[in-house]
Amino acid sequence: MNDCIRFILNGEDVSLKNVRPTETLLDYLRLQRRLTGTKEGCAEGDCGACTVLVGRLVDGKLYYESVNACIRFIGSLNATHVVTVEHLAAKNGALHPVQQAMVDCHGSQCGFCTPGFVMSLYGLWLSNDKPSRADIEKALQGNLCRCTGYEPIVKAAEQVARTRPSTLFDPLEKTRSDIIARLWAMKNTGTITIVSGDDRLIVPGSLDALARVLAAEPTATVVAGSTDVGLWVTKQMRALNPVVFINHLSELQGITTGEGGLTIGAGVTYTRAFAAISAKMPTLGRLIDRIGGEQVRNMGTIGGNIANGSPIGDSPPPLIALGATVKLRSAEGTRMLRLEDFFIDYGKQDRRPGEFVESIFVPYPAEDTRFAVYKITKRRDEDITAVLGAFYLTLDDQGDVNDIRIAFGGMAGTPKRARAVENELMGKPWTEDTIAAARDAFDSDYQPLSDWRATAEYRQLTAKNLLTRFYLETTGAPAELRRFEEVA
Ligand SMILES: Cc1cc2nc3c(=O)[nH]c(=O)nc-3n(C[C@H](O)[C@H](O)[C@H](O)COP(=O)(O)OP(=O)(O)OC[C@H]3O[C@@H](n4cnc5c(N)ncnc54)[C@H](O)[C@@H]3O)c2cc1C
Ligand code: FES
Ligand code: FES
């Protein structure tokens, strides 16, 4: 069965032989299956109207996560369980408790966003027994409503949290062991190749197979979480061919906590990386909460955030400041390089034909390190960075700067270190005068652009002010500055 994508849709086994490489789950659901409860709002992962759950086996256990069907490709669904809003109500029409709570709490007006909210709430309900207000707001970050307002929907989440999942009425609890067995049977250790006309879609069975595929097809588009690539298709109408899917590869999903640091597989999603990163580096953990909405974090990977080479990707600046290294792999073997050396120029990375990102190693900061990340955006949730600064500092016994690494996104064509500022600070006493003298060095490090997110002047001033803020926070910030801590 190496010529089809197989998954479970609600209760039914599906096997698709004729799949275009960029066919989205949303189009399949709405146009081919007439499952029109899943809506199309923005088609770019922002509004959540298209939210469905995707269940997959991780270490033998079945996890369901909310995802955006609009930017999820069918080719990424092999051996998964896709659950749409149509699956929730009982056959006799009785609403699922999540749906009933939305009715009871008046959580819907025009109803366009409602199925998406229901699915996000359902994902939360399945995974969290006692969600706090913050958990609820986090789970709903990726769902927008134009008419109801959010308070009734949050109330619905609080109401349903009092009714726990039960095999009596929950369709996924009732069938859990059966679904696990069916997904095991669908797992494929061989490589799936689907040819439709000139198009080719490839799902390699292992990391070695991926290396072989990319050696033969060095210009193929690799797709992990598709939270970038999805938009190339839905917004830029790009034709991609061939497409190689890697999100299922367990060899890219490992998180290893070693003595010196954390090794994160390139295919680890933000959601999965969160706990491990937060335990060791809470500041970096808090940043993950500000990347996209829950659906994007359930799909998007750290490897994708690095490999896309974006100057405004959120993870590269803090990882550079922490001294991370990236492991690249091809059919010829592996090589390691410092993450900061991976980014050569705008749109250009040190990635040879046929190479892919295998993992990232993040050294733990020493006990006495001061480390901070500041993401500056127009709104707090689900917004793309205008400027992001990461600071890593150690002081010697005299209070002089012993080591400093500063890296910024949004200030140049790549994520980039502020070398001139660092040189100004190295060996100097960590004082207000040193900071004041170093601020101007940002003008030699960066010549940022103006765009719709921020002007060049705003960016430059923000970078300087973030250095000052870091100084104040590391030396005991006054209360009025500390209130910004939660948005950092
Ligand atoms: C609504 C929304 C909000 C977002 N918000 C943020 C945000 O706040 N901050 C942020 O930084 N980003 C944000 N993004 C962008 C995106 O989520 C991230 O860049 C994400 O990390 C990309 O990972 P992915 O797995 O989805 O990559 P894909 O879309 O699958 O791939 C991205 C690129 O990386 C390549 N690639 C992926 N994996 C590998 C690999 N292992 N080896 C080689 N090449 C690879 C692909 O070929 C492609 O060029 C947002 C996206 C959306 C849709
Ligand atoms: S349609 Fe808006 S997130 Fe998918
Ligand atoms: S109820 Fe109308 S958009 Fe939410």
Coordinates of C-alpha atoms and ligand atoms in Angstrom, one line a residue:
M1 CA 0.0 0.0 0.0
N2 CA 2.8 2.5 -0.9
D3 CA 0.8 4.4 -3.4
C4 CA -1.9 5.9 -1.2
I5 CA -2.5 8.1 1.9
R6 CA -4.6 6.3 4.5
F7 CA -6.3 7.9 7.5
I8 CA -9.5 7.7 9.5
L9 CA -12.0 10.5 8.9
N10 CA -14.4 10.6 11.8
G11 CA -15.4 6.9 11.9
E12 CA -14.5 5.9 8.4
D13 CA -11.2 4.5 7.0
V14 CA -10.1 6.5 4.0
S15 CA -7.5 5.5 1.4
L16 CA -6.6 8.1 -1.3
K17 CA -4.6 7.3 -4.4
N18 CA -5.2 10.5 -6.3
V19 CA -3.9 13.2 -4.1
R20 CA -2.3 16.4 -5.5
P21 CA 0.9 17.4 -3.5
T22 CA -0.7 20.6 -2.3
E23 CA -4.3 19.5 -1.7
T24 CA -5.5 20.8 1.6
L25 CA -7.6 19.0 4.1
L26 CA -10.1 21.9 4.1
D27 CA -10.7 21.5 0.4
Y28 CA -11.0 17.8 0.7
L29 CA -13.5 18.0 3.5
R30 CA -15.7 20.7 2.0
L31 CA -15.5 20.0 -1.7
Q32 CA -15.2 16.2 -1.9
R33 CA -16.9 15.1 1.3
R34 CA -19.4 17.9 1.8
L35 CA -18.4 18.2 5.4
T36 CA -19.2 21.9 5.4
G37 CA -19.2 22.4 9.2
T38 CA -15.5 23.1 8.8
K39 CA -15.4 26.7 7.4
E40 CA -13.0 28.7 5.4
G41 CA -12.3 32.2 6.8
C42 CA -8.8 33.4 6.1
A43 CA -7.1 30.4 4.5
E44 CA -3.9 31.3 6.3
G45 CA -4.0 29.8 9.8
D46 CA -5.2 32.9 11.6
C47 CA -9.0 32.8 12.2
G48 CA -9.5 29.1 13.3
A49 CA -12.8 28.7 11.4
C50 CA -11.3 25.6 9.8
T51 CA -10.2 23.9 13.1
V52 CA -10.4 20.2 13.2
L53 CA -8.7 17.7 15.5
V54 CA -6.0 15.4 14.2
G55 CA -5.2 12.3 16.3
R56 CA -1.8 10.6 16.0
L57 CA 0.2 7.9 17.8
V58 CA 3.2 9.1 19.8
D59 CA 5.1 6.4 21.6
G60 CA 2.0 4.1 21.2
K61 CA -0.4 6.7 22.8
L62 CA -3.1 8.5 20.9
Y63 CA -3.1 12.3 21.1
Y64 CA -5.6 14.6 19.6
E65 CA -4.6 18.2 18.7
S66 CA -6.4 21.1 17.1
V67 CA -5.0 22.1 13.6
N68 CA -5.9 24.4 10.8
A69 CA -7.4 22.4 8.0
C70 CA -6.8 25.3 5.5
I71 CA -3.1 24.9 5.6
R72 CA -2.8 21.2 6.4
F73 CA -2.0 19.1 3.3
I74 CA -3.6 15.6 2.8
G75 CA -0.1 14.2 2.2
S76 CA 0.7 14.9 5.9
L77 CA -2.1 12.8 7.2
N78 CA -1.1 9.2 6.7
A79 CA -1.9 7.1 9.8
T80 CA -3.9 9.9 11.6
H81 CA -7.4 10.3 12.8
V82 CA -9.2 13.4 11.4
V83 CA -12.1 14.5 13.5
T84 CA -14.5 17.2 12.3
V85 CA -17.4 18.9 14.0
E86 CA -19.9 16.6 12.4
H87 CA -18.5 13.8 14.6
L88 CA -19.5 15.3 17.9
A89 CA -23.2 15.1 18.3
A90 CA -24.8 11.7 19.0
K91 CA -26.7 9.8 16.3
N92 CA -30.0 10.8 17.9
G93 CA -29.0 14.5 17.6
A94 CA -28.1 15.0 21.2
L95 CA -25.4 17.6 21.4
H96 CA -22.0 16.9 22.8
P97 CA -21.3 18.6 26.1
V98 CA -18.9 21.0 24.4
Q99 CA -21.6 22.0 21.9
Q100 CA -24.3 22.2 24.7
A101 CA -22.1 24.5 26.7
M102 CA -21.8 26.9 23.8
V103 CA -25.6 26.9 23.5
D104 CA -26.2 27.3 27.3
C105 CA -23.6 30.2 27.5
H106 CA -24.8 32.0 24.4
G107 CA -21.4 31.5 22.8
S108 CA -22.7 31.9 19.2
Q109 CA -24.4 34.6 17.1
C110 CA -23.9 34.3 13.3
G111 CA -22.3 30.9 13.9
F112 CA -19.6 31.2 11.3
C113 CA -16.7 30.8 13.8
T114 CA -18.6 28.4 16.0
P115 CA -17.6 25.0 14.7
G116 CA -13.9 26.2 14.9
F117 CA -14.4 27.3 18.5
V118 CA -16.2 24.0 19.3
M119 CA -13.3 22.0 18.0
S120 CA -10.7 24.1 19.9
L121 CA -12.7 23.7 23.1
Y122 CA -13.1 20.0 22.4
G123 CA -9.3 19.7 22.0
L124 CA -8.8 21.5 25.3
W125 CA -11.5 19.4 27.0
L126 CA -9.8 16.1 25.9
S127 CA -6.4 17.1 27.1
N128 CA -6.8 19.2 30.2
D129 CA -8.9 18.2 33.2
K130 CA -8.9 21.5 35.0
P131 CA -8.1 24.3 32.6
S132 CA -7.4 27.7 34.2
R133 CA -8.6 30.9 32.6
A134 CA -5.1 31.3 31.1
D135 CA -5.3 27.7 29.7
I136 CA -8.7 28.5 28.1
E137 CA -7.4 31.8 26.6
K138 CA -4.3 30.0 25.3
A139 CA -6.4 27.3 23.7
L140 CA -8.6 29.9 22.0
Q141 CA -5.7 32.2 20.8
G142 CA -6.1 30.9 17.3
N143 CA -9.9 31.4 17.0
L144 CA -11.5 34.7 16.0
C145 CA -15.1 35.8 16.4
R146 CA -16.5 38.9 14.9
C147 CA -19.8 39.1 16.7
T148 CA -20.3 37.2 19.9
G149 CA -17.3 38.4 21.9
Y150 CA -15.1 36.0 23.8
E151 CA -16.5 36.1 27.4
P152 CA -19.5 33.7 26.6
I153 CA -17.2 31.3 24.9
V154 CA -14.8 31.3 27.8
K155 CA -17.8 30.7 30.1
A156 CA -18.7 27.7 27.9
A157 CA -15.2 26.3 28.3
E158 CA -15.5 26.7 32.1
Q159 CA -18.9 25.0 32.1
V160 CA -17.8 22.0 30.0
A161 CA -14.6 21.6 32.1
R162 CA -17.0 20.4 34.9
T163 CA -18.1 17.5 32.7
R164 CA -15.2 15.2 32.2
P165 CA -14.7 13.0 29.1
S166 CA -16.7 9.9 29.4
T167 CA -17.1 6.8 27.3
L168 CA -20.9 7.3 27.7
F169 CA -21.2 10.2 25.5
D170 CA -17.8 11.1 24.0
P171 CA -17.2 9.6 20.5
L172 CA -13.4 9.6 20.8
E173 CA -13.3 8.1 24.3
K174 CA -15.7 5.3 23.2
T175 CA -13.5 4.3 20.3
R176 CA -10.0 5.0 21.6
S177 CA -8.6 1.5 21.6
D178 CA -10.2 0.6 18.3
I179 CA -8.7 3.8 16.7
I180 CA -5.3 3.0 18.1
A181 CA -5.4 -0.5 16.5
R182 CA -6.5 0.9 13.2
L183 CA -3.8 3.6 13.1
W184 CA -1.1 1.0 13.9
A185 CA -2.3 -0.9 10.9
M186 CA -2.0 2.2 8.7
K187 CA 1.5 3.1 9.8
N188 CA 3.8 2.7 6.9
T189 CA 7.5 1.8 7.2
G190 CA 8.0 2.0 3.4
T191 CA 8.0 5.2 1.3
I192 CA 4.7 6.3 -0.1
T193 CA 4.9 7.9 -3.6
I194 CA 1.8 9.2 -5.4
V195 CA 2.1 10.3 -8.9
S196 CA -0.8 12.3 -10.4
G197 CA -0.1 13.7 -13.8
D198 CA 3.2 15.6 -13.6
D199 CA 2.8 16.0 -9.8
R200 CA 4.6 13.8 -7.2
L201 CA 4.0 13.5 -3.5
I202 CA 6.5 11.6 -1.4
V203 CA 6.2 10.4 2.2
P204 CA 9.5 8.8 3.1
G205 CA 9.4 5.8 5.4
S206 CA 12.5 6.7 7.4
L207 CA 15.2 9.3 7.8
D208 CA 17.5 7.4 5.5
A209 CA 14.8 7.2 2.9
L210 CA 14.3 11.0 3.3
A211 CA 18.1 11.5 2.6
R212 CA 17.9 9.3 -0.4
V213 CA 14.8 11.1 -1.8
L214 CA 16.4 14.5 -1.4
A215 CA 19.7 13.3 -2.9
A216 CA 17.7 12.3 -6.0
E217 CA 15.4 15.4 -5.8
P218 CA 17.4 18.2 -4.3
T219 CA 14.9 20.9 -5.4
A220 CA 11.9 19.1 -3.8
T221 CA 9.9 21.1 -1.3
V222 CA 10.2 19.7 2.2
V223 CA 7.0 20.1 4.2
A224 CA 7.0 19.7 8.0
G225 CA 4.1 21.5 9.7
S226 CA 3.2 23.5 6.6
T227 CA 2.5 26.6 8.6
D228 CA 4.7 28.5 6.2
V229 CA 4.4 26.3 3.1
G230 CA 0.6 26.2 3.4
L231 CA 0.5 29.9 2.8
W232 CA 2.7 29.7 -0.3
V233 CA -0.1 27.6 -1.7
T234 CA -3.3 29.3 -0.4
K235 CA -2.1 32.9 -0.7
Q236 CA 0.6 32.9 -3.3
M237 CA -0.9 30.1 -5.5
R238 CA 2.5 28.5 -5.9
A239 CA 2.7 25.2 -7.6
L240 CA 5.0 22.9 -5.7
N241 CA 6.4 19.8 -7.2
P242 CA 7.6 17.3 -5.9
V243 CA 6.6 17.7 -2.3
V244 CA 8.2 15.6 0.4
F245 CA 6.3 15.3 3.7
I246 CA 8.4 14.7 6.9
N247 CA 6.0 15.5 9.8
H248 CA 5.4 11.8 10.6
L249 CA 9.1 10.8 10.9
S250 CA 9.6 9.7 14.5
E251 CA 13.4 10.0 14.1
L252 CA 12.8 13.8 13.8
Q253 CA 10.5 14.0 16.9
G254 CA 13.0 13.3 19.7
I255 CA 13.7 15.6 22.6
T256 CA 16.7 14.5 24.5
T257 CA 17.8 16.2 27.8
G258 CA 21.5 15.6 28.0
E259 CA 23.9 16.9 30.7
G260 CA 25.0 19.9 28.7
G261 CA 21.9 20.8 26.9
L262 CA 18.7 19.9 25.0
T263 CA 18.6 18.2 21.6
I264 CA 15.4 18.9 19.8
G265 CA 14.5 17.0 16.6
A266 CA 13.7 19.3 13.7
G267 CA 10.1 17.8 13.5
V268 CA 9.2 18.6 17.1
T269 CA 6.2 20.9 17.2
Y270 CA 6.1 24.0 19.4
T271 CA 3.5 22.4 21.6
R272 CA 5.7 19.3 22.2
A273 CA 8.9 21.3 22.7
F274 CA 7.2 23.6 25.2
A275 CA 7.3 21.5 28.3
A276 CA 11.0 20.4 27.8
I277 CA 12.1 23.9 27.0
S278 CA 10.1 25.6 29.8
A279 CA 11.5 23.3 32.4
K280 CA 15.1 24.2 31.5
M281 CA 14.7 27.7 30.0
P282 CA 11.4 29.3 31.2
T283 CA 12.1 32.5 29.3
L284 CA 12.2 30.7 26.0
G285 CA 9.1 28.7 27.0
R286 CA 7.1 31.9 27.5
L287 CA 8.1 32.9 24.0
I288 CA 6.5 29.8 22.5
D289 CA 3.2 30.9 23.9
R290 CA 3.4 33.9 21.7
I291 CA 3.9 32.0 18.5
G292 CA 0.7 31.8 16.4
G293 CA -2.3 30.2 18.0
E294 CA -2.7 26.7 19.5
Q295 CA -3.4 25.2 16.0
V296 CA -0.2 26.7 14.5
R297 CA 1.8 25.6 17.6
N298 CA 0.4 22.1 17.2
M299 CA 1.6 22.0 13.6
G300 CA 4.6 24.3 13.2
T301 CA 8.1 22.9 14.0
I302 CA 11.3 24.4 15.3
G303 CA 13.1 22.9 12.3
G304 CA 10.8 24.7 9.9
N305 CA 11.3 28.0 11.8
I306 CA 15.0 27.7 11.2
A307 CA 15.0 26.2 7.7
N308 CA 12.7 28.9 6.3
G309 CA 15.5 31.4 6.9
S310 CA 13.0 34.1 7.8
P311 CA 14.5 37.3 9.3
I312 CA 11.4 37.4 11.6
G313 CA 11.2 33.8 12.8
D314 CA 11.0 33.9 16.5
S315 CA 13.2 31.0 17.6
P316 CA 16.5 31.8 15.8
P317 CA 17.5 34.9 17.8
P318 CA 17.2 33.3 21.3
L319 CA 18.7 30.1 20.0
I320 CA 21.7 32.0 18.6
A321 CA 22.0 34.0 21.9
L322 CA 22.1 30.7 23.7
G323 CA 24.8 29.3 21.4
A324 CA 22.7 26.7 19.7
T325 CA 24.1 24.4 16.9
V326 CA 22.2 22.9 14.1
K327 CA 22.7 19.4 12.7
L328 CA 22.3 19.0 9.0
R329 CA 21.9 15.7 7.3
S330 CA 22.1 14.4 3.7
A331 CA 22.8 11.1 2.0
E332 CA 26.5 11.9 2.5
G333 CA 26.3 12.1 6.2
T334 CA 25.8 14.8 8.9
R335 CA 27.5 18.1 9.8
M336 CA 27.1 20.5 12.7
L337 CA 27.3 24.2 12.5
R338 CA 26.7 27.1 14.8
L339 CA 23.1 28.3 14.1
E340 CA 24.3 31.9 13.6
D341 CA 26.5 30.7 10.7
F342 CA 23.5 28.9 9.1
F343 CA 22.0 32.3 8.1
I344 CA 24.1 33.7 5.3
D345 CA 22.0 36.4 3.7
Y346 CA 18.3 37.2 3.0
G347 CA 16.8 34.0 1.6
K348 CA 20.2 32.2 1.7
Q349 CA 21.2 29.6 4.2
D350 CA 24.2 27.4 4.5
R351 CA 22.3 24.3 3.3
R352 CA 23.7 22.2 0.6
P353 CA 21.6 20.5 -2.1
G354 CA 19.9 17.4 -0.6
E355 CA 20.5 18.5 3.0
F356 CA 17.8 18.9 5.6
V357 CA 17.8 20.0 9.2
E358 CA 17.9 17.0 11.6
S359 CA 18.0 18.6 15.0
I360 CA 19.1 21.6 17.1
F361 CA 21.3 21.4 20.2
V362 CA 20.6 24.1 22.8
P363 CA 23.2 24.4 25.5
Y364 CA 21.8 25.1 29.0
P365 CA 22.7 28.5 30.2
A366 CA 25.0 28.5 33.3
E367 CA 23.4 29.1 36.7
D368 CA 24.5 32.7 36.9
T369 CA 23.5 33.6 33.3
R370 CA 21.1 36.4 32.7
F371 CA 19.0 35.6 29.7
A372 CA 15.9 37.4 28.2
V373 CA 13.9 37.4 25.0
Y374 CA 11.6 40.3 24.1
K375 CA 9.1 39.9 21.2
I376 CA 7.6 43.3 20.1
T377 CA 4.4 43.1 18.1
K378 CA 1.4 45.3 17.4
R379 CA -0.9 43.0 19.5
R380 CA 0.0 40.4 22.1
D381 CA -1.5 37.3 20.7
E382 CA -1.0 35.7 17.3
D383 CA 1.1 38.4 15.7
I384 CA 4.2 38.3 13.7
T385 CA 7.3 39.9 15.1
A386 CA 8.3 43.5 14.3
V387 CA 11.4 43.3 16.4
L388 CA 12.7 40.4 18.6
G389 CA 15.7 40.7 20.8
A390 CA 17.5 38.0 22.8
F391 CA 20.2 38.8 25.4
Y392 CA 22.6 36.4 27.1
L393 CA 24.9 37.8 29.7
T394 CA 27.4 36.5 32.3
L395 CA 29.4 38.8 34.7
D396 CA 32.6 38.1 36.4
D397 CA 33.2 38.5 40.1
Q398 CA 33.9 42.2 39.7
G399 CA 30.5 42.7 37.9
D400 CA 32.2 43.2 34.6
V401 CA 30.8 41.7 31.4
N402 CA 32.4 38.3 30.9
D403 CA 30.3 37.0 28.1
I404 CA 27.5 38.7 26.1
R405 CA 25.6 37.5 23.1
I406 CA 22.8 39.6 21.6
A407 CA 20.8 38.6 18.6
F408 CA 17.9 40.2 16.9
G409 CA 15.2 39.4 14.4
G410 CA 13.4 42.0 12.3
M411 CA 16.5 44.2 12.2
A412 CA 18.3 42.8 9.1
G413 CA 17.8 40.3 6.2
T414 CA 18.6 37.4 8.6
P415 CA 18.5 36.8 12.3
K416 CA 21.8 38.5 13.3
R417 CA 24.1 39.1 16.2
A418 CA 24.8 42.7 17.4
R419 CA 28.5 42.3 17.3
A420 CA 29.4 46.0 17.6
V421 CA 27.2 46.4 20.6
E422 CA 28.7 43.2 22.2
N423 CA 32.2 44.6 21.6
E424 CA 31.2 47.8 23.3
L425 CA 30.0 45.9 26.3
M426 CA 32.7 43.2 26.7
G427 CA 34.9 43.6 29.7
K428 CA 33.1 46.7 30.9
P429 CA 31.3 47.2 34.2
W430 CA 27.6 46.3 33.8
T431 CA 26.4 49.9 34.6
E432 CA 24.1 52.5 33.3
D433 CA 27.0 54.4 31.8
T434 CA 28.2 51.4 29.9
I435 CA 24.8 50.8 28.5
A436 CA 24.3 54.4 27.5
A437 CA 27.6 54.3 25.6
A438 CA 26.8 51.0 23.9
R439 CA 23.4 52.0 22.6
D440 CA 24.7 53.9 19.5
A441 CA 26.6 50.8 18.3
F442 CA 23.3 49.4 17.2
D443 CA 23.5 51.9 14.3
S444 CA 26.6 50.0 13.0
D445 CA 25.1 46.6 13.5
Y446 CA 21.7 47.1 11.9
Q447 CA 20.2 49.2 9.1
P448 CA 16.6 47.9 9.4
L449 CA 13.9 48.4 6.8
S450 CA 10.5 50.1 7.1
D451 CA 7.5 48.0 6.4
W452 CA 3.9 47.6 7.6
R453 CA 5.0 46.2 10.9
A454 CA 7.3 49.0 11.9
T455 CA 9.4 51.8 10.5
A456 CA 13.2 51.6 10.4
E457 CA 13.4 54.4 13.1
Y458 CA 11.0 52.5 15.4
R459 CA 13.0 49.3 15.0
Q460 CA 16.3 51.0 15.8
L461 CA 15.0 52.8 18.8
T462 CA 13.3 49.7 20.1
A463 CA 16.5 47.6 19.9
K464 CA 18.3 50.3 21.9
N465 CA 15.5 50.4 24.4
L466 CA 15.5 46.7 24.8
L467 CA 19.1 46.8 25.8
T468 CA 18.3 49.3 28.4
R469 CA 15.4 47.2 29.6
F470 CA 17.6 44.2 29.8
Y471 CA 20.0 46.2 31.9
L472 CA 17.2 47.4 34.2
E473 CA 15.8 43.9 34.6
T474 CA 19.1 42.4 35.4
T475 CA 19.9 45.0 38.0
G476 CA 16.4 45.2 39.7
A477 CA 13.9 46.9 37.5
P478 CA 11.5 49.5 38.9
A479 CA 7.9 48.2 39.2
E480 CA 6.6 50.1 36.2
L481 CA 9.0 48.2 34.0
R482 CA 8.3 44.8 35.5
R483 CA 4.7 45.0 34.4
F484 CA 6.0 44.4 30.9
E485 CA 7.4 41.1 32.0
E486 CA 4.3 39.2 30.9
V487 CA 4.4 40.4 27.3
A488 CA 8.1 39.6 27.0
Ligands
LIG1 C1 -1.2 32.0 11.7 C2 0.3 31.9 11.8 C3 1.0 32.5 12.8 C4 2.4 32.4 12.8 N1 3.0 33.0 13.9 C5 4.4 32.9 14.0 C6 5.1 33.5 15.0 O1 4.5 34.2 15.9 N2 6.4 33.4 15.0 C7 7.1 32.7 14.1 O2 8.3 32.6 14.2 N3 6.5 32.1 13.1 C8 5.1 32.2 13.0 N4 4.5 31.6 11.9 C9 5.3 30.9 10.9 C10 5.5 29.4 11.1 O3 4.5 28.9 12.0 C11 6.8 29.1 11.6 O4 7.8 29.6 10.8 C12 7.0 27.5 11.8 O5 8.0 27.3 12.7 C13 7.3 26.8 10.4 O6 7.4 25.5 10.7 P1 6.7 24.4 9.8 O7 7.1 23.1 10.4 O8 5.3 24.7 9.7 O9 7.4 24.6 8.4 P2 7.0 24.3 6.9 O10 5.9 25.3 6.6 O11 6.6 22.9 6.8 O12 8.3 24.6 6.2 C14 8.9 25.9 6.2 C15 10.2 25.9 5.4 O13 11.2 25.1 6.1 C16 11.5 24.0 5.2 N5 11.7 22.9 6.1 C17 10.8 22.5 7.1 N6 11.4 21.5 7.9 C18 12.6 21.3 7.3 C19 13.7 20.4 7.7 N7 13.7 19.6 8.7 N8 14.8 20.5 6.9 C20 14.9 21.3 5.8 N9 13.9 22.1 5.5 C21 12.8 22.2 6.2 C22 10.4 23.9 4.2 O14 10.9 23.3 3.0 C23 10.0 25.3 4.0 O15 11.0 26.0 3.2 C24 3.1 31.7 11.9 C25 2.4 31.0 10.8 C26 1.0 31.1 10.8 C27 0.3 30.4 9.7
FES2 S1 -9.6 29.4 7.4 FE1 -8.8 30.8 8.9 S2 -7.4 29.5 10.0 FE2 -8.1 28.3 8.4
FES3 S1 -20.6 34.2 16.0 FE1 -20.3 35.4 14.3 S2 -18.2 35.3 13.9 FE2 -18.4 34.4 15.8

